[in-house]
Amino acid sequence: MPAKPDPQTPMYRVAYTRLSDVQIGAALAKVAKAGPACASPLSGDLAGKSIRIVTDKGPTLDYKFASDRQLGVSEDGGNAVSAGYGLLLQDHISLIAHLIPGTMRGYASVIDNRSGIATLFELWFGGYADKREVSREIYGGYVAVAGKPEPQRRHKASNRAEGKGFYWKQDTGFESLEYYPSAAYSHFVELTHSGNEMGYCAPSDYLRIDDDYYIYTRVECEFSGTLTLYVMDLNRQQQIGLRLGFDRLDALDYYLFRGKGEWLGQIAQFEKFGDTAGNVIPPPDNAKKGERRVYRPLQTMPRMSRAEVDKAVAEHRRVFASRTGAGSGASGMATNGVPPVEALACREFTLRYDDGPAIDYRVKDAETLSWRMAGGAWTEARYQAWESMPGVILFGHLLDGMPNHDGHMIVADFDAGLATCFNGTLKGPYFANEACARTLFGVVVGQGVPAPGTLRHQRTREMLGRALTWNYAPGLTSMHLYSTPQTVSWIIFTDSGAGGMAWSGPGDFVKIRDGLYFCYWLEDACNGTLGTILINMRTMHDAGIGYHCGMEGLSMSQIGAHGRHAGKYDVTRFFAGREG
């Protein structure tokens, strides 16, 4: 089974070893002749039998099964090779897996024994620059039987699994939450019962066998590169599967598994009625075998030094400027935003944070304020503000002169005397231009503002498991999935309305009032942006602020979108700890 998940180190922070062909080959050689491990008994139904799998655009494989663990296989009429294998049965579905000794390749076959239809997965290491990443090519086909006609149907890529979510527990003891919010990606959480789990995204395949059975794959690209493949029985909530790859400690996982699950819910799909197509993201131009579009954000994110960040910020800062080009950090993400308000104009007040500073404010007008910290000198700053509910103001500004170029995104409830700040900073421990965030809870002190005593806004799990779509502008729509108490995933829709590319990062969720939630997400190991939004679940509109630094400088800009509640997964019980 996989190495025990480490909730303290996100997968995108693990320094996975760049394994060589020699290292990979040596590890595979140890298991190729024995076959995959399995915690459950393997089936011997094929022992002494022979089958031929014919594929439409790929190889023909001739198998002779010498026993319940050993086979001979010939590819396209070539010489037969002996290998270890494993077979699992789930009702009328067979899953066969084996490697080709002396190579870095193998096969997994899913066969519907009633119809004879088969799907063949060719699997190999070394197909990408990071050779530990498993590649796959999928071939539709059938099991040839003398005297029987070829089946005309095939297992097909489909979006019919999109929107589902399951809890799975393998026979190894490994537990996960697996969300399918996209027709091309999935989102998975390795459960540790610590309450600190993060969720991650991976390119995935979804093939429909029939209404009961689907084939699912994911490859943990950008992370360990491991492949997980399984057949799931939606009604019995069972799975049979294969895991192949190297874990974070570089140990080889090569095993078959059985799993039992729980259905967590179904969120909405946004394709047109009648559209059940899969393969919703076209392959790259001149795609090679096994190649598909994969979101690899670290390849495109500029990694700046602390000195470069200081220089870029000194030369270029854009605070709620018009989005006319590079440097906004949220270009186009406020066409559907709520208009700013003048509610803070001519007001004076203090925000006192329990584990942070006390900051005095003098607000001149709708765009200009002055602030000072600990009785120091006043500093003028540009700001904007939005009133999401009567008496609740979201506003933000940069704190000039702070060594880490702080930005404050603040929700102040003047009717309750409460304030919460998402304090964004730069020059963190990984990339200097990658935003960091901390959450500050405090009070508003000012004329006519009630004193709340010890009452504070609280972290909440009321958003946990929810999926919300956000339409920022015509043609710019995404969906947020709040998969764990500290994870936000964002899924980009394709032109057909299907979920497409996806990524995820750390987040935080604070309840301001009933139906009003202040949330942030960090685009870690991506473009480094800190996104903050105040979500009104009654109006289904958000108001937000983006904080971003790149070679073009530092920006603070408006975020705003029309929302739709796509549904909620029932996952609260899987996370330890309390709210607050």
Coordinates of C-alpha atoms in Angstrom, one line a residue:
M1 CA 0.0 0.0 0.0
P2 CA 1.1 3.6 -0.3
A3 CA 3.5 5.2 2.2
K4 CA 1.5 6.6 5.1
P5 CA 0.2 10.0 4.1
D6 CA 2.0 12.9 5.7
P7 CA -0.6 15.6 6.4
Q8 CA 2.1 18.1 7.3
T9 CA 3.8 18.1 3.9
P10 CA 1.6 18.8 0.9
M11 CA 2.2 16.6 -2.1
Y12 CA 3.3 19.6 -4.1
R13 CA 6.1 20.3 -1.6
V14 CA 7.6 16.8 -1.6
A15 CA 10.9 16.6 -3.4
Y16 CA 10.2 13.5 -5.4
T17 CA 13.3 11.7 -6.7
R18 CA 13.9 11.9 -10.4
L19 CA 14.3 8.2 -10.9
S20 CA 16.4 6.8 -13.7
D21 CA 15.6 4.1 -16.2
V22 CA 18.0 1.9 -14.3
Q23 CA 16.3 2.5 -10.9
I24 CA 12.8 2.0 -12.3
G25 CA 13.8 -1.1 -14.2
A26 CA 15.5 -2.7 -11.2
A27 CA 12.4 -2.2 -9.0
L28 CA 10.1 -3.6 -11.7
A29 CA 12.4 -6.6 -12.2
K30 CA 11.8 -7.7 -8.6
V31 CA 8.1 -8.1 -9.1
A32 CA 7.5 -8.7 -12.8
K33 CA 7.8 -12.5 -12.6
A34 CA 5.8 -12.8 -9.4
G35 CA 3.0 -10.5 -10.3
P36 CA 1.1 -7.9 -8.3
A37 CA 0.6 -8.3 -4.6
C38 CA -3.0 -8.3 -3.2
A39 CA -4.3 -8.3 0.3
S40 CA -7.4 -10.2 -0.8
P41 CA -7.4 -13.7 -2.4
L42 CA -6.8 -13.6 -6.1
S43 CA -9.0 -15.5 -8.5
G44 CA -7.8 -18.7 -10.3
D45 CA -10.6 -18.7 -12.8
L46 CA -8.3 -18.4 -15.8
A47 CA -5.8 -21.0 -14.7
G48 CA -5.3 -23.5 -17.6
K49 CA -7.2 -21.3 -20.1
S50 CA -6.2 -19.2 -23.1
I51 CA -7.8 -16.0 -24.3
R52 CA -7.1 -13.5 -27.1
I53 CA -7.8 -9.8 -26.6
V54 CA -8.2 -7.9 -29.9
T55 CA -8.1 -4.1 -29.8
D56 CA -9.3 -1.7 -32.5
K57 CA -6.3 0.5 -32.8
G58 CA -3.7 -1.2 -30.6
P59 CA -2.1 -4.6 -30.0
T60 CA -3.6 -8.1 -30.0
L61 CA -2.6 -10.0 -26.9
D62 CA -2.6 -13.8 -26.8
Y63 CA -2.7 -15.2 -23.3
K64 CA -2.0 -18.7 -21.9
F65 CA -2.6 -18.8 -18.1
A66 CA -0.4 -21.5 -16.7
S67 CA -1.7 -21.1 -13.2
D68 CA -3.5 -18.6 -11.0
R69 CA -0.3 -16.5 -10.8
Q70 CA 1.7 -17.2 -14.0
L71 CA 0.9 -16.5 -17.7
G72 CA 2.5 -16.4 -21.1
V73 CA 1.6 -13.4 -23.3
S74 CA 2.4 -12.8 -27.0
E75 CA 2.0 -9.2 -28.4
D76 CA 0.9 -9.1 -32.0
G77 CA 2.0 -12.6 -32.8
G78 CA 5.4 -12.2 -31.3
N79 CA 7.3 -14.6 -29.0
A80 CA 5.5 -15.4 -25.8
V81 CA 6.9 -13.9 -22.6
S82 CA 6.3 -15.4 -19.1
A83 CA 5.1 -13.1 -16.4
G84 CA 3.4 -13.0 -13.1
Y85 CA -0.2 -11.7 -13.1
G86 CA -3.2 -11.1 -10.8
L87 CA -6.9 -11.5 -11.5
L88 CA -9.8 -10.0 -9.6
L89 CA -13.5 -10.6 -10.3
Q90 CA -16.4 -8.4 -9.4
D91 CA -19.6 -10.1 -10.5
H92 CA -19.2 -10.4 -14.3
I93 CA -16.2 -8.0 -14.6
S94 CA -12.6 -9.2 -14.7
L95 CA -9.5 -7.1 -14.0
I96 CA -6.2 -8.6 -15.1
A97 CA -2.8 -6.9 -14.5
H98 CA 0.8 -7.9 -15.3
L99 CA 4.1 -6.4 -16.3
I100 CA 6.3 -7.4 -19.3
P101 CA 9.6 -8.6 -17.7
G102 CA 12.7 -6.9 -18.9
T103 CA 10.8 -3.7 -19.8
M104 CA 9.2 -0.7 -18.0
R105 CA 5.8 -1.7 -19.5
G106 CA 2.7 -3.6 -18.5
Y107 CA -1.0 -4.1 -19.2
A108 CA -4.3 -3.9 -17.3
S109 CA -7.4 -5.4 -18.9
V110 CA -11.0 -4.9 -17.9
I111 CA -13.3 -7.5 -19.4
D112 CA -17.1 -7.7 -19.3
N113 CA -17.5 -11.5 -19.3
R114 CA -21.1 -11.3 -20.4
S115 CA -20.6 -9.3 -23.6
G116 CA -16.9 -10.1 -24.3
I117 CA -16.1 -6.4 -24.5
A118 CA -12.7 -5.5 -23.2
T119 CA -10.7 -2.3 -22.5
L120 CA -7.0 -2.6 -22.5
F121 CA -4.7 -0.2 -20.7
E122 CA -1.1 -0.2 -21.8
L123 CA 1.0 1.2 -18.9
W124 CA 4.6 2.3 -18.9
F125 CA 7.2 4.4 -17.1
G126 CA 9.5 6.9 -18.8
G127 CA 6.9 8.5 -21.1
Y128 CA 7.4 12.0 -19.5
A129 CA 10.4 14.0 -18.6
D130 CA 10.0 12.8 -15.0
K131 CA 10.3 9.1 -15.7
R132 CA 8.6 8.0 -12.5
E133 CA 5.3 9.2 -13.9
V134 CA 3.1 6.4 -15.3
S135 CA 1.8 6.9 -18.8
R136 CA -1.3 5.1 -20.2
E137 CA -2.9 4.4 -23.5
I138 CA -6.4 3.1 -23.7
Y139 CA -7.6 0.6 -26.4
G140 CA -11.2 -0.5 -26.9
G141 CA -11.6 -4.1 -28.0
Y142 CA -13.0 -7.5 -27.2
V143 CA -12.2 -11.1 -26.3
A144 CA -12.2 -13.2 -29.5
V145 CA -14.1 -16.4 -29.3
A146 CA -14.2 -18.9 -32.2
G147 CA -17.6 -19.0 -33.8
K148 CA -18.9 -15.8 -32.1
P149 CA -19.2 -12.5 -33.9
E150 CA -17.2 -9.5 -32.7
P151 CA -19.2 -7.3 -30.3
Q152 CA -20.1 -4.0 -31.9
R153 CA -20.2 -1.9 -28.7
R154 CA -17.2 -0.7 -26.7
H155 CA -16.7 0.7 -23.2
K156 CA -16.8 4.4 -23.9
A157 CA -15.4 7.6 -22.3
S158 CA -18.4 9.3 -20.7
N159 CA -19.3 12.2 -18.4
R160 CA -21.9 10.1 -16.6
A161 CA -19.7 9.6 -13.6
E162 CA -19.1 13.4 -13.4
G163 CA -20.3 15.0 -10.2
K164 CA -20.2 11.8 -8.0
G165 CA -18.2 11.4 -4.8
F166 CA -17.2 8.3 -2.8
Y167 CA -15.4 7.3 0.3
W168 CA -13.3 4.2 -0.4
K169 CA -11.5 1.9 1.9
Q170 CA -9.2 -0.6 0.3
D171 CA -8.4 -4.1 1.7
T172 CA -5.0 -2.6 2.5
G173 CA -6.6 -0.3 5.0
F174 CA -5.9 2.7 2.8
E175 CA -8.8 5.2 3.0
S176 CA -9.7 8.1 0.6
L177 CA -12.3 10.5 -0.4
E178 CA -12.6 10.7 -4.2
Y179 CA -14.5 13.4 -5.9
Y180 CA -15.3 13.4 -9.6
P181 CA -16.2 17.1 -10.2
S182 CA -14.8 17.1 -13.7
A183 CA -15.1 14.8 -16.8
A184 CA -11.3 15.0 -17.2
Y185 CA -9.9 15.4 -13.7
S186 CA -10.6 14.0 -10.2
H187 CA -9.9 15.3 -6.7
F188 CA -8.7 12.9 -4.0
V189 CA -8.0 13.1 -0.3
E190 CA -5.9 10.6 1.5
L191 CA -7.5 10.2 4.9
T192 CA -5.4 10.2 8.0
H193 CA -8.1 11.1 10.6
S194 CA -5.9 14.0 11.8
G195 CA -8.2 16.7 10.5
N196 CA -5.3 18.2 8.6
E197 CA -5.8 16.5 5.3
M198 CA -5.4 18.3 2.0
G199 CA -7.0 17.4 -1.3
Y200 CA -5.2 17.1 -4.7
C201 CA -6.2 17.0 -8.3
A202 CA -5.1 14.5 -11.0
P203 CA -5.9 13.9 -14.7
S204 CA -8.4 11.1 -14.9
D205 CA -10.3 8.8 -17.3
Y206 CA -13.9 7.8 -16.9
L207 CA -15.2 4.9 -19.1
R208 CA -18.8 3.6 -18.9
I209 CA -19.2 -0.2 -19.0
D210 CA -23.0 0.1 -18.2
D211 CA -25.1 2.0 -15.7
D212 CA -23.7 0.0 -12.8
Y213 CA -20.0 -0.2 -13.7
Y214 CA -17.5 2.4 -14.6
I215 CA -13.7 2.3 -15.1
Y216 CA -11.7 5.1 -13.5
T217 CA -8.1 6.1 -13.6
R218 CA -5.9 8.8 -12.3
V219 CA -2.2 9.6 -12.6
E220 CA -0.8 11.7 -9.8
C221 CA 1.0 14.0 -12.2
E222 CA 3.2 16.7 -10.6
F223 CA 3.4 14.5 -7.5
S224 CA 4.5 10.9 -7.2
G225 CA 3.3 10.0 -10.8
T226 CA 1.5 6.9 -9.5
L227 CA -1.4 5.4 -11.4
T228 CA -4.6 4.3 -9.7
L229 CA -7.1 2.3 -11.9
Y230 CA -10.3 0.7 -10.7
V231 CA -13.6 -0.7 -11.7
M232 CA -16.4 0.7 -9.5
D233 CA -19.8 -0.9 -8.9
L234 CA -21.9 2.2 -8.2
N235 CA -24.8 0.3 -6.7
R236 CA -22.9 -2.2 -4.5
Q237 CA -20.3 0.6 -3.8
Q238 CA -17.4 -1.8 -4.4
Q239 CA -14.3 -1.6 -6.4
I240 CA -11.5 -3.8 -7.8
G241 CA -8.3 -2.0 -8.8
L242 CA -4.6 -1.6 -9.5
R243 CA -2.1 0.7 -8.1
L244 CA 1.2 1.1 -9.9
G245 CA 4.0 3.7 -9.1
F246 CA 6.6 4.9 -6.7
D247 CA 5.5 6.4 -3.4
R248 CA 7.0 9.5 -1.8
L249 CA 9.7 7.3 -0.2
D250 CA 10.5 5.8 -3.7
A251 CA 9.1 2.4 -2.8
L252 CA 7.3 0.6 -5.6
D253 CA 3.6 0.1 -5.2
Y254 CA 2.4 -2.7 -7.5
Y255 CA -0.7 -4.3 -6.2
L256 CA -4.3 -5.2 -6.9
F257 CA -7.0 -4.3 -4.3
R258 CA -10.6 -4.6 -3.4
G259 CA -12.4 -1.8 -1.8
K260 CA -15.7 -0.9 -0.2
G261 CA -17.2 2.5 -0.3
E262 CA -19.9 5.0 0.7
W263 CA -21.7 7.3 -1.8
L264 CA -21.1 10.9 -0.7
G265 CA -23.5 12.6 -3.0
Q266 CA -23.9 14.0 -6.5
I267 CA -23.4 17.6 -7.6
A268 CA -24.8 19.2 -10.6
Q269 CA -23.5 18.8 -14.2
F270 CA -23.6 21.7 -16.6
E271 CA -23.5 20.1 -20.0
K272 CA -26.5 20.3 -22.3
F273 CA -29.2 17.7 -21.6
G274 CA -28.4 14.6 -23.7
D275 CA -24.6 15.3 -23.8
T276 CA -22.9 12.3 -22.2
A277 CA -19.6 12.6 -24.1
G278 CA -16.3 12.0 -22.4
N279 CA -12.8 13.0 -23.5
V280 CA -13.9 16.6 -23.1
I281 CA -10.4 18.1 -23.4
P282 CA -8.8 17.6 -26.8
P283 CA -5.3 16.2 -26.8
P284 CA -2.3 18.4 -27.7
D285 CA -1.5 19.0 -31.3
N286 CA 0.6 16.1 -32.7
A287 CA 0.1 14.2 -29.4
K288 CA 2.3 11.2 -28.9
K289 CA 1.1 7.9 -27.6
G290 CA -0.5 8.3 -24.2
E291 CA -0.1 12.1 -24.2
R292 CA -3.0 14.3 -22.9
R293 CA -3.3 17.8 -21.6
V294 CA -2.1 18.0 -18.1
Y295 CA -2.1 21.0 -15.8
R296 CA 1.5 21.5 -14.8
P297 CA 1.5 24.9 -13.1
L298 CA 5.0 24.8 -11.7
Q299 CA 6.4 24.8 -15.2
T300 CA 4.9 28.2 -16.0
M301 CA 5.2 29.9 -12.6
P302 CA 8.1 32.3 -12.4
R303 CA 10.1 31.6 -9.3
M304 CA 11.4 34.9 -8.0
S305 CA 14.0 35.6 -5.3
R306 CA 13.4 37.9 -2.4
A307 CA 15.5 40.6 -4.0
E308 CA 13.5 40.3 -7.2
V309 CA 10.2 40.6 -5.3
D310 CA 11.4 43.7 -3.5
K311 CA 12.5 45.2 -6.8
A312 CA 9.3 44.3 -8.6
V313 CA 7.1 45.7 -5.8
A314 CA 9.1 48.9 -5.6
E315 CA 8.8 49.5 -9.3
H316 CA 5.2 48.4 -10.0
R317 CA 2.1 48.3 -7.7
R318 CA -1.4 48.2 -9.0
V319 CA -4.1 48.6 -6.3
F320 CA -7.7 48.3 -7.7
A321 CA -6.5 49.6 -11.0
S322 CA -8.3 49.1 -14.3
R323 CA -7.7 45.7 -15.7
T324 CA -6.0 46.6 -19.0
G325 CA -3.1 44.3 -19.0
A326 CA -0.5 42.3 -17.1
G327 CA -0.2 43.0 -13.4
S328 CA -3.8 42.9 -12.3
G329 CA -3.4 39.4 -10.9
A330 CA -7.1 38.8 -11.5
S331 CA -7.6 40.1 -15.0
G332 CA -11.3 39.8 -16.1
M333 CA -12.4 38.3 -12.7
A334 CA -14.7 41.1 -11.7
T335 CA -16.9 41.8 -14.8
N336 CA -19.8 40.4 -12.8
G337 CA -18.6 41.9 -9.5
V338 CA -20.7 44.0 -7.2
P339 CA -20.0 47.8 -7.4
P340 CA -17.8 49.3 -4.7
V341 CA -19.5 51.5 -2.0
E342 CA -18.7 54.6 -0.1
A343 CA -19.9 53.3 3.3
L344 CA -16.5 53.8 4.9
A345 CA -16.0 57.4 3.7
C346 CA -15.4 59.9 6.5
R347 CA -15.3 57.2 9.2
E348 CA -12.7 56.7 11.9
F349 CA -12.3 53.4 13.6
T350 CA -9.7 50.9 15.0
L351 CA -9.4 47.2 14.2
R352 CA -7.8 45.3 17.1
Y353 CA -6.7 41.7 16.3
D354 CA -6.2 39.1 19.0
D355 CA -3.0 37.7 17.6
G356 CA -2.1 40.6 15.5
P357 CA -1.8 44.4 15.4
A358 CA -4.2 47.2 16.3
I359 CA -4.6 49.4 13.3
D360 CA -6.2 52.9 13.3
Y361 CA -8.1 54.1 10.2
R362 CA -9.2 57.4 8.9
V363 CA -11.2 57.1 5.7
K364 CA -11.1 60.1 3.5
D365 CA -13.5 59.0 0.6
A366 CA -14.5 56.0 -1.4
E367 CA -10.9 55.2 -2.6
T368 CA -8.5 56.8 -0.1
L369 CA -7.8 55.9 3.6
S370 CA -5.0 56.5 6.0
W371 CA -3.8 53.8 8.5
R372 CA -1.3 53.6 11.3
M373 CA -0.1 50.8 13.5
A374 CA 0.8 51.0 17.2
G375 CA 0.5 54.8 17.3
G376 CA 3.0 55.3 14.5
A377 CA 2.9 57.6 11.5
W378 CA -0.1 57.8 9.3
T379 CA 0.2 56.2 5.8
E380 CA -2.1 56.9 3.0
A381 CA -3.4 54.0 0.9
R382 CA -5.8 53.3 -1.9
Y383 CA -8.6 50.9 -1.1
Q384 CA -12.0 49.7 -2.3
A385 CA -15.0 48.5 -0.3
W386 CA -18.1 46.4 -0.9
E387 CA -21.2 45.8 1.3
S388 CA -22.3 42.2 1.0
M389 CA -25.0 42.4 3.7
P390 CA -26.2 45.5 5.4
G391 CA -23.6 46.6 7.9
V392 CA -20.9 44.1 6.7
I393 CA -18.1 45.7 4.7
L394 CA -15.3 44.0 2.8
F395 CA -12.3 46.2 2.1
G396 CA -8.7 45.8 1.3
H397 CA -5.4 47.7 1.0
L398 CA -1.6 47.3 0.9
L399 CA 0.5 48.2 4.0
D400 CA 3.3 50.2 2.5
G401 CA 6.6 49.8 4.3
M402 CA 6.1 46.3 5.6
P403 CA 9.0 44.1 4.8
N404 CA 6.9 41.3 3.4
H405 CA 4.6 43.6 1.4
D406 CA 1.5 42.8 3.5
G407 CA -2.0 43.1 2.1
H408 CA -5.0 43.2 4.3
M409 CA -8.3 41.8 3.1
I410 CA -10.8 42.7 5.9
V411 CA -14.4 41.9 6.7
A412 CA -15.8 44.4 9.3
D413 CA -19.2 43.8 10.7
F414 CA -20.1 47.3 12.1
D415 CA -23.4 46.0 13.5
A416 CA -21.7 43.3 15.6
G417 CA -18.3 45.0 16.2
L418 CA -16.4 42.1 14.8
A419 CA -13.6 41.9 12.2
T420 CA -11.7 39.2 10.4
C421 CA -8.6 39.8 8.3
F422 CA -6.9 37.6 5.8
N423 CA -3.3 38.9 6.0
G424 CA -1.4 38.2 2.8
T425 CA 2.4 38.4 2.6
L426 CA 5.2 37.6 0.2
K427 CA 8.7 36.2 0.6
G428 CA 7.6 32.9 2.1
P429 CA 9.8 29.8 2.5
Y430 CA 9.3 28.3 -1.0
F431 CA 9.1 31.0 -3.7
A432 CA 9.3 34.6 -2.7
N433 CA 6.5 35.6 -5.1
E434 CA 4.1 32.9 -3.8
A435 CA 1.6 34.5 -1.4
C436 CA 1.2 33.3 2.2
A437 CA -1.8 34.0 4.4
R438 CA -2.8 34.0 8.0
T439 CA -6.2 34.6 9.5
L440 CA -6.7 37.3 12.2
F441 CA -9.8 37.6 14.4
G442 CA -10.6 40.8 16.2
V443 CA -13.0 43.6 16.9
V444 CA -14.0 47.0 15.5
V445 CA -13.7 49.9 17.8
G446 CA -15.4 53.2 16.9
Q447 CA -18.1 55.6 17.6
G448 CA -21.5 53.8 17.6
V449 CA -20.0 50.4 17.1
P450 CA -21.1 47.8 19.8
A451 CA -18.4 46.1 21.9
P452 CA -18.7 42.3 21.3
G453 CA -16.7 41.3 24.4
T454 CA -15.1 37.9 23.8
L455 CA -17.3 37.1 20.8
R456 CA -15.4 36.6 17.6
H457 CA -16.1 35.4 14.1
Q458 CA -15.4 31.6 13.9
R459 CA -14.0 29.2 11.5
T460 CA -16.7 27.0 10.1
R461 CA -17.4 23.7 8.4
E462 CA -20.7 24.8 6.9
M463 CA -19.0 25.2 3.5
L464 CA -17.3 21.8 3.7
G465 CA -18.2 19.6 0.8
R466 CA -20.0 22.3 -1.1
A467 CA -19.4 23.1 -4.8
L468 CA -20.1 26.6 -6.1
T469 CA -19.8 27.8 -9.6
W470 CA -18.5 31.3 -10.3
N471 CA -19.2 33.2 -13.5
Y472 CA -16.7 36.1 -13.5
A473 CA -17.4 37.3 -17.1
P474 CA -18.8 35.9 -20.3
G475 CA -16.8 32.8 -21.1
L476 CA -14.9 32.8 -17.8
T477 CA -16.6 30.4 -15.3
S478 CA -15.1 28.0 -12.8
M479 CA -16.3 25.9 -9.9
H480 CA -14.9 25.8 -6.4
L481 CA -15.0 22.5 -4.4
Y482 CA -14.4 22.8 -0.7
S483 CA -13.2 19.3 -0.2
T484 CA -11.6 19.4 3.2
P485 CA -11.6 21.9 6.1
Q486 CA -8.5 23.5 4.5
T487 CA -8.7 22.8 0.8
V488 CA -10.2 24.7 -2.1
S489 CA -10.1 23.1 -5.6
W490 CA -10.9 25.1 -8.7
I491 CA -12.3 23.4 -11.8
I492 CA -12.3 25.2 -15.1
F493 CA -15.3 24.5 -17.4
T494 CA -14.9 23.5 -21.0
D495 CA -17.0 25.2 -23.8
S496 CA -19.5 22.3 -23.5
G497 CA -20.0 23.0 -19.8
A498 CA -18.1 19.9 -18.7
G499 CA -15.6 20.2 -15.9
G500 CA -12.1 20.3 -17.3
M501 CA -8.7 21.1 -15.9
A502 CA -8.4 21.4 -12.1
W503 CA -6.0 22.3 -9.4
S504 CA -6.2 22.9 -5.6
G505 CA -4.5 24.7 -2.7
P506 CA -4.9 25.6 0.9
G507 CA -7.9 27.5 2.1
D508 CA -9.7 28.8 5.2
F509 CA -13.4 29.4 5.9
V510 CA -14.9 31.9 8.4
K511 CA -18.5 32.4 9.2
I512 CA -19.4 36.1 9.4
R513 CA -23.2 35.8 9.7
D514 CA -25.8 33.2 8.8
G515 CA -25.5 32.7 5.0
L516 CA -22.3 34.9 4.8
Y517 CA -18.8 33.3 4.7
F518 CA -15.4 34.7 4.3
C519 CA -13.0 32.3 2.4
Y520 CA -9.6 32.3 0.9
W521 CA -7.5 30.0 -1.3
L522 CA -3.8 30.0 -2.0
E523 CA -2.6 29.0 -5.5
D524 CA 0.4 27.2 -4.1
A525 CA 2.8 25.7 -6.5
C526 CA 0.8 27.4 -9.2
N527 CA 0.7 31.2 -9.9
G528 CA 1.1 32.2 -6.2
T529 CA -2.1 34.2 -6.0
L530 CA -4.1 34.7 -2.8
G531 CA -7.8 34.8 -3.6
T532 CA -10.3 36.0 -0.9
I533 CA -14.1 36.1 -1.3
L534 CA -17.0 37.0 0.9
I535 CA -19.8 34.6 -0.2
N536 CA -23.4 35.6 0.3
M537 CA -25.3 32.3 0.0
R538 CA -28.7 34.2 -0.2
T539 CA -27.9 36.4 -3.1
M540 CA -25.4 33.9 -4.6
H541 CA -23.0 36.7 -5.3
D542 CA -19.5 37.2 -4.0
A543 CA -17.3 40.1 -3.4
G544 CA -13.6 39.5 -3.3
I545 CA -10.0 40.7 -3.5
G546 CA -7.0 39.1 -5.2
Y547 CA -3.4 39.6 -4.1
H548 CA -0.7 38.6 -6.5
C549 CA 3.0 39.2 -7.2
G550 CA 4.9 38.5 -10.4
M551 CA 7.7 39.9 -12.5
E552 CA 5.2 42.7 -13.4
G553 CA 4.9 43.8 -9.8
L554 CA 2.4 43.5 -6.9
S555 CA -1.4 43.9 -7.4
M556 CA -4.5 44.0 -5.3
S557 CA -7.6 43.7 -7.5
Q558 CA -11.3 43.1 -7.3
I559 CA -12.9 39.6 -7.7
G560 CA -16.6 39.2 -8.3
A561 CA -18.9 36.6 -9.8
H562 CA -22.4 35.3 -10.1
G563 CA -22.7 32.1 -8.2
R564 CA -24.6 28.9 -8.4
H565 CA -24.8 26.2 -5.7
A566 CA -23.9 23.0 -7.5
G567 CA -24.5 20.8 -4.5
K568 CA -22.8 19.4 -1.4
Y569 CA -21.0 16.2 -0.6
D570 CA -21.6 14.6 2.8
V571 CA -18.1 14.5 4.2
T572 CA -18.1 16.3 7.5
R573 CA -17.9 13.1 9.6
F574 CA -14.5 12.2 8.0
F575 CA -12.6 15.1 9.6
A576 CA -11.5 15.2 13.2
G577 CA -11.6 18.3 15.3
R578 CA -14.1 21.0 16.0
E579 CA -15.0 24.3 14.3
G580 CA -13.6 27.5 15.5

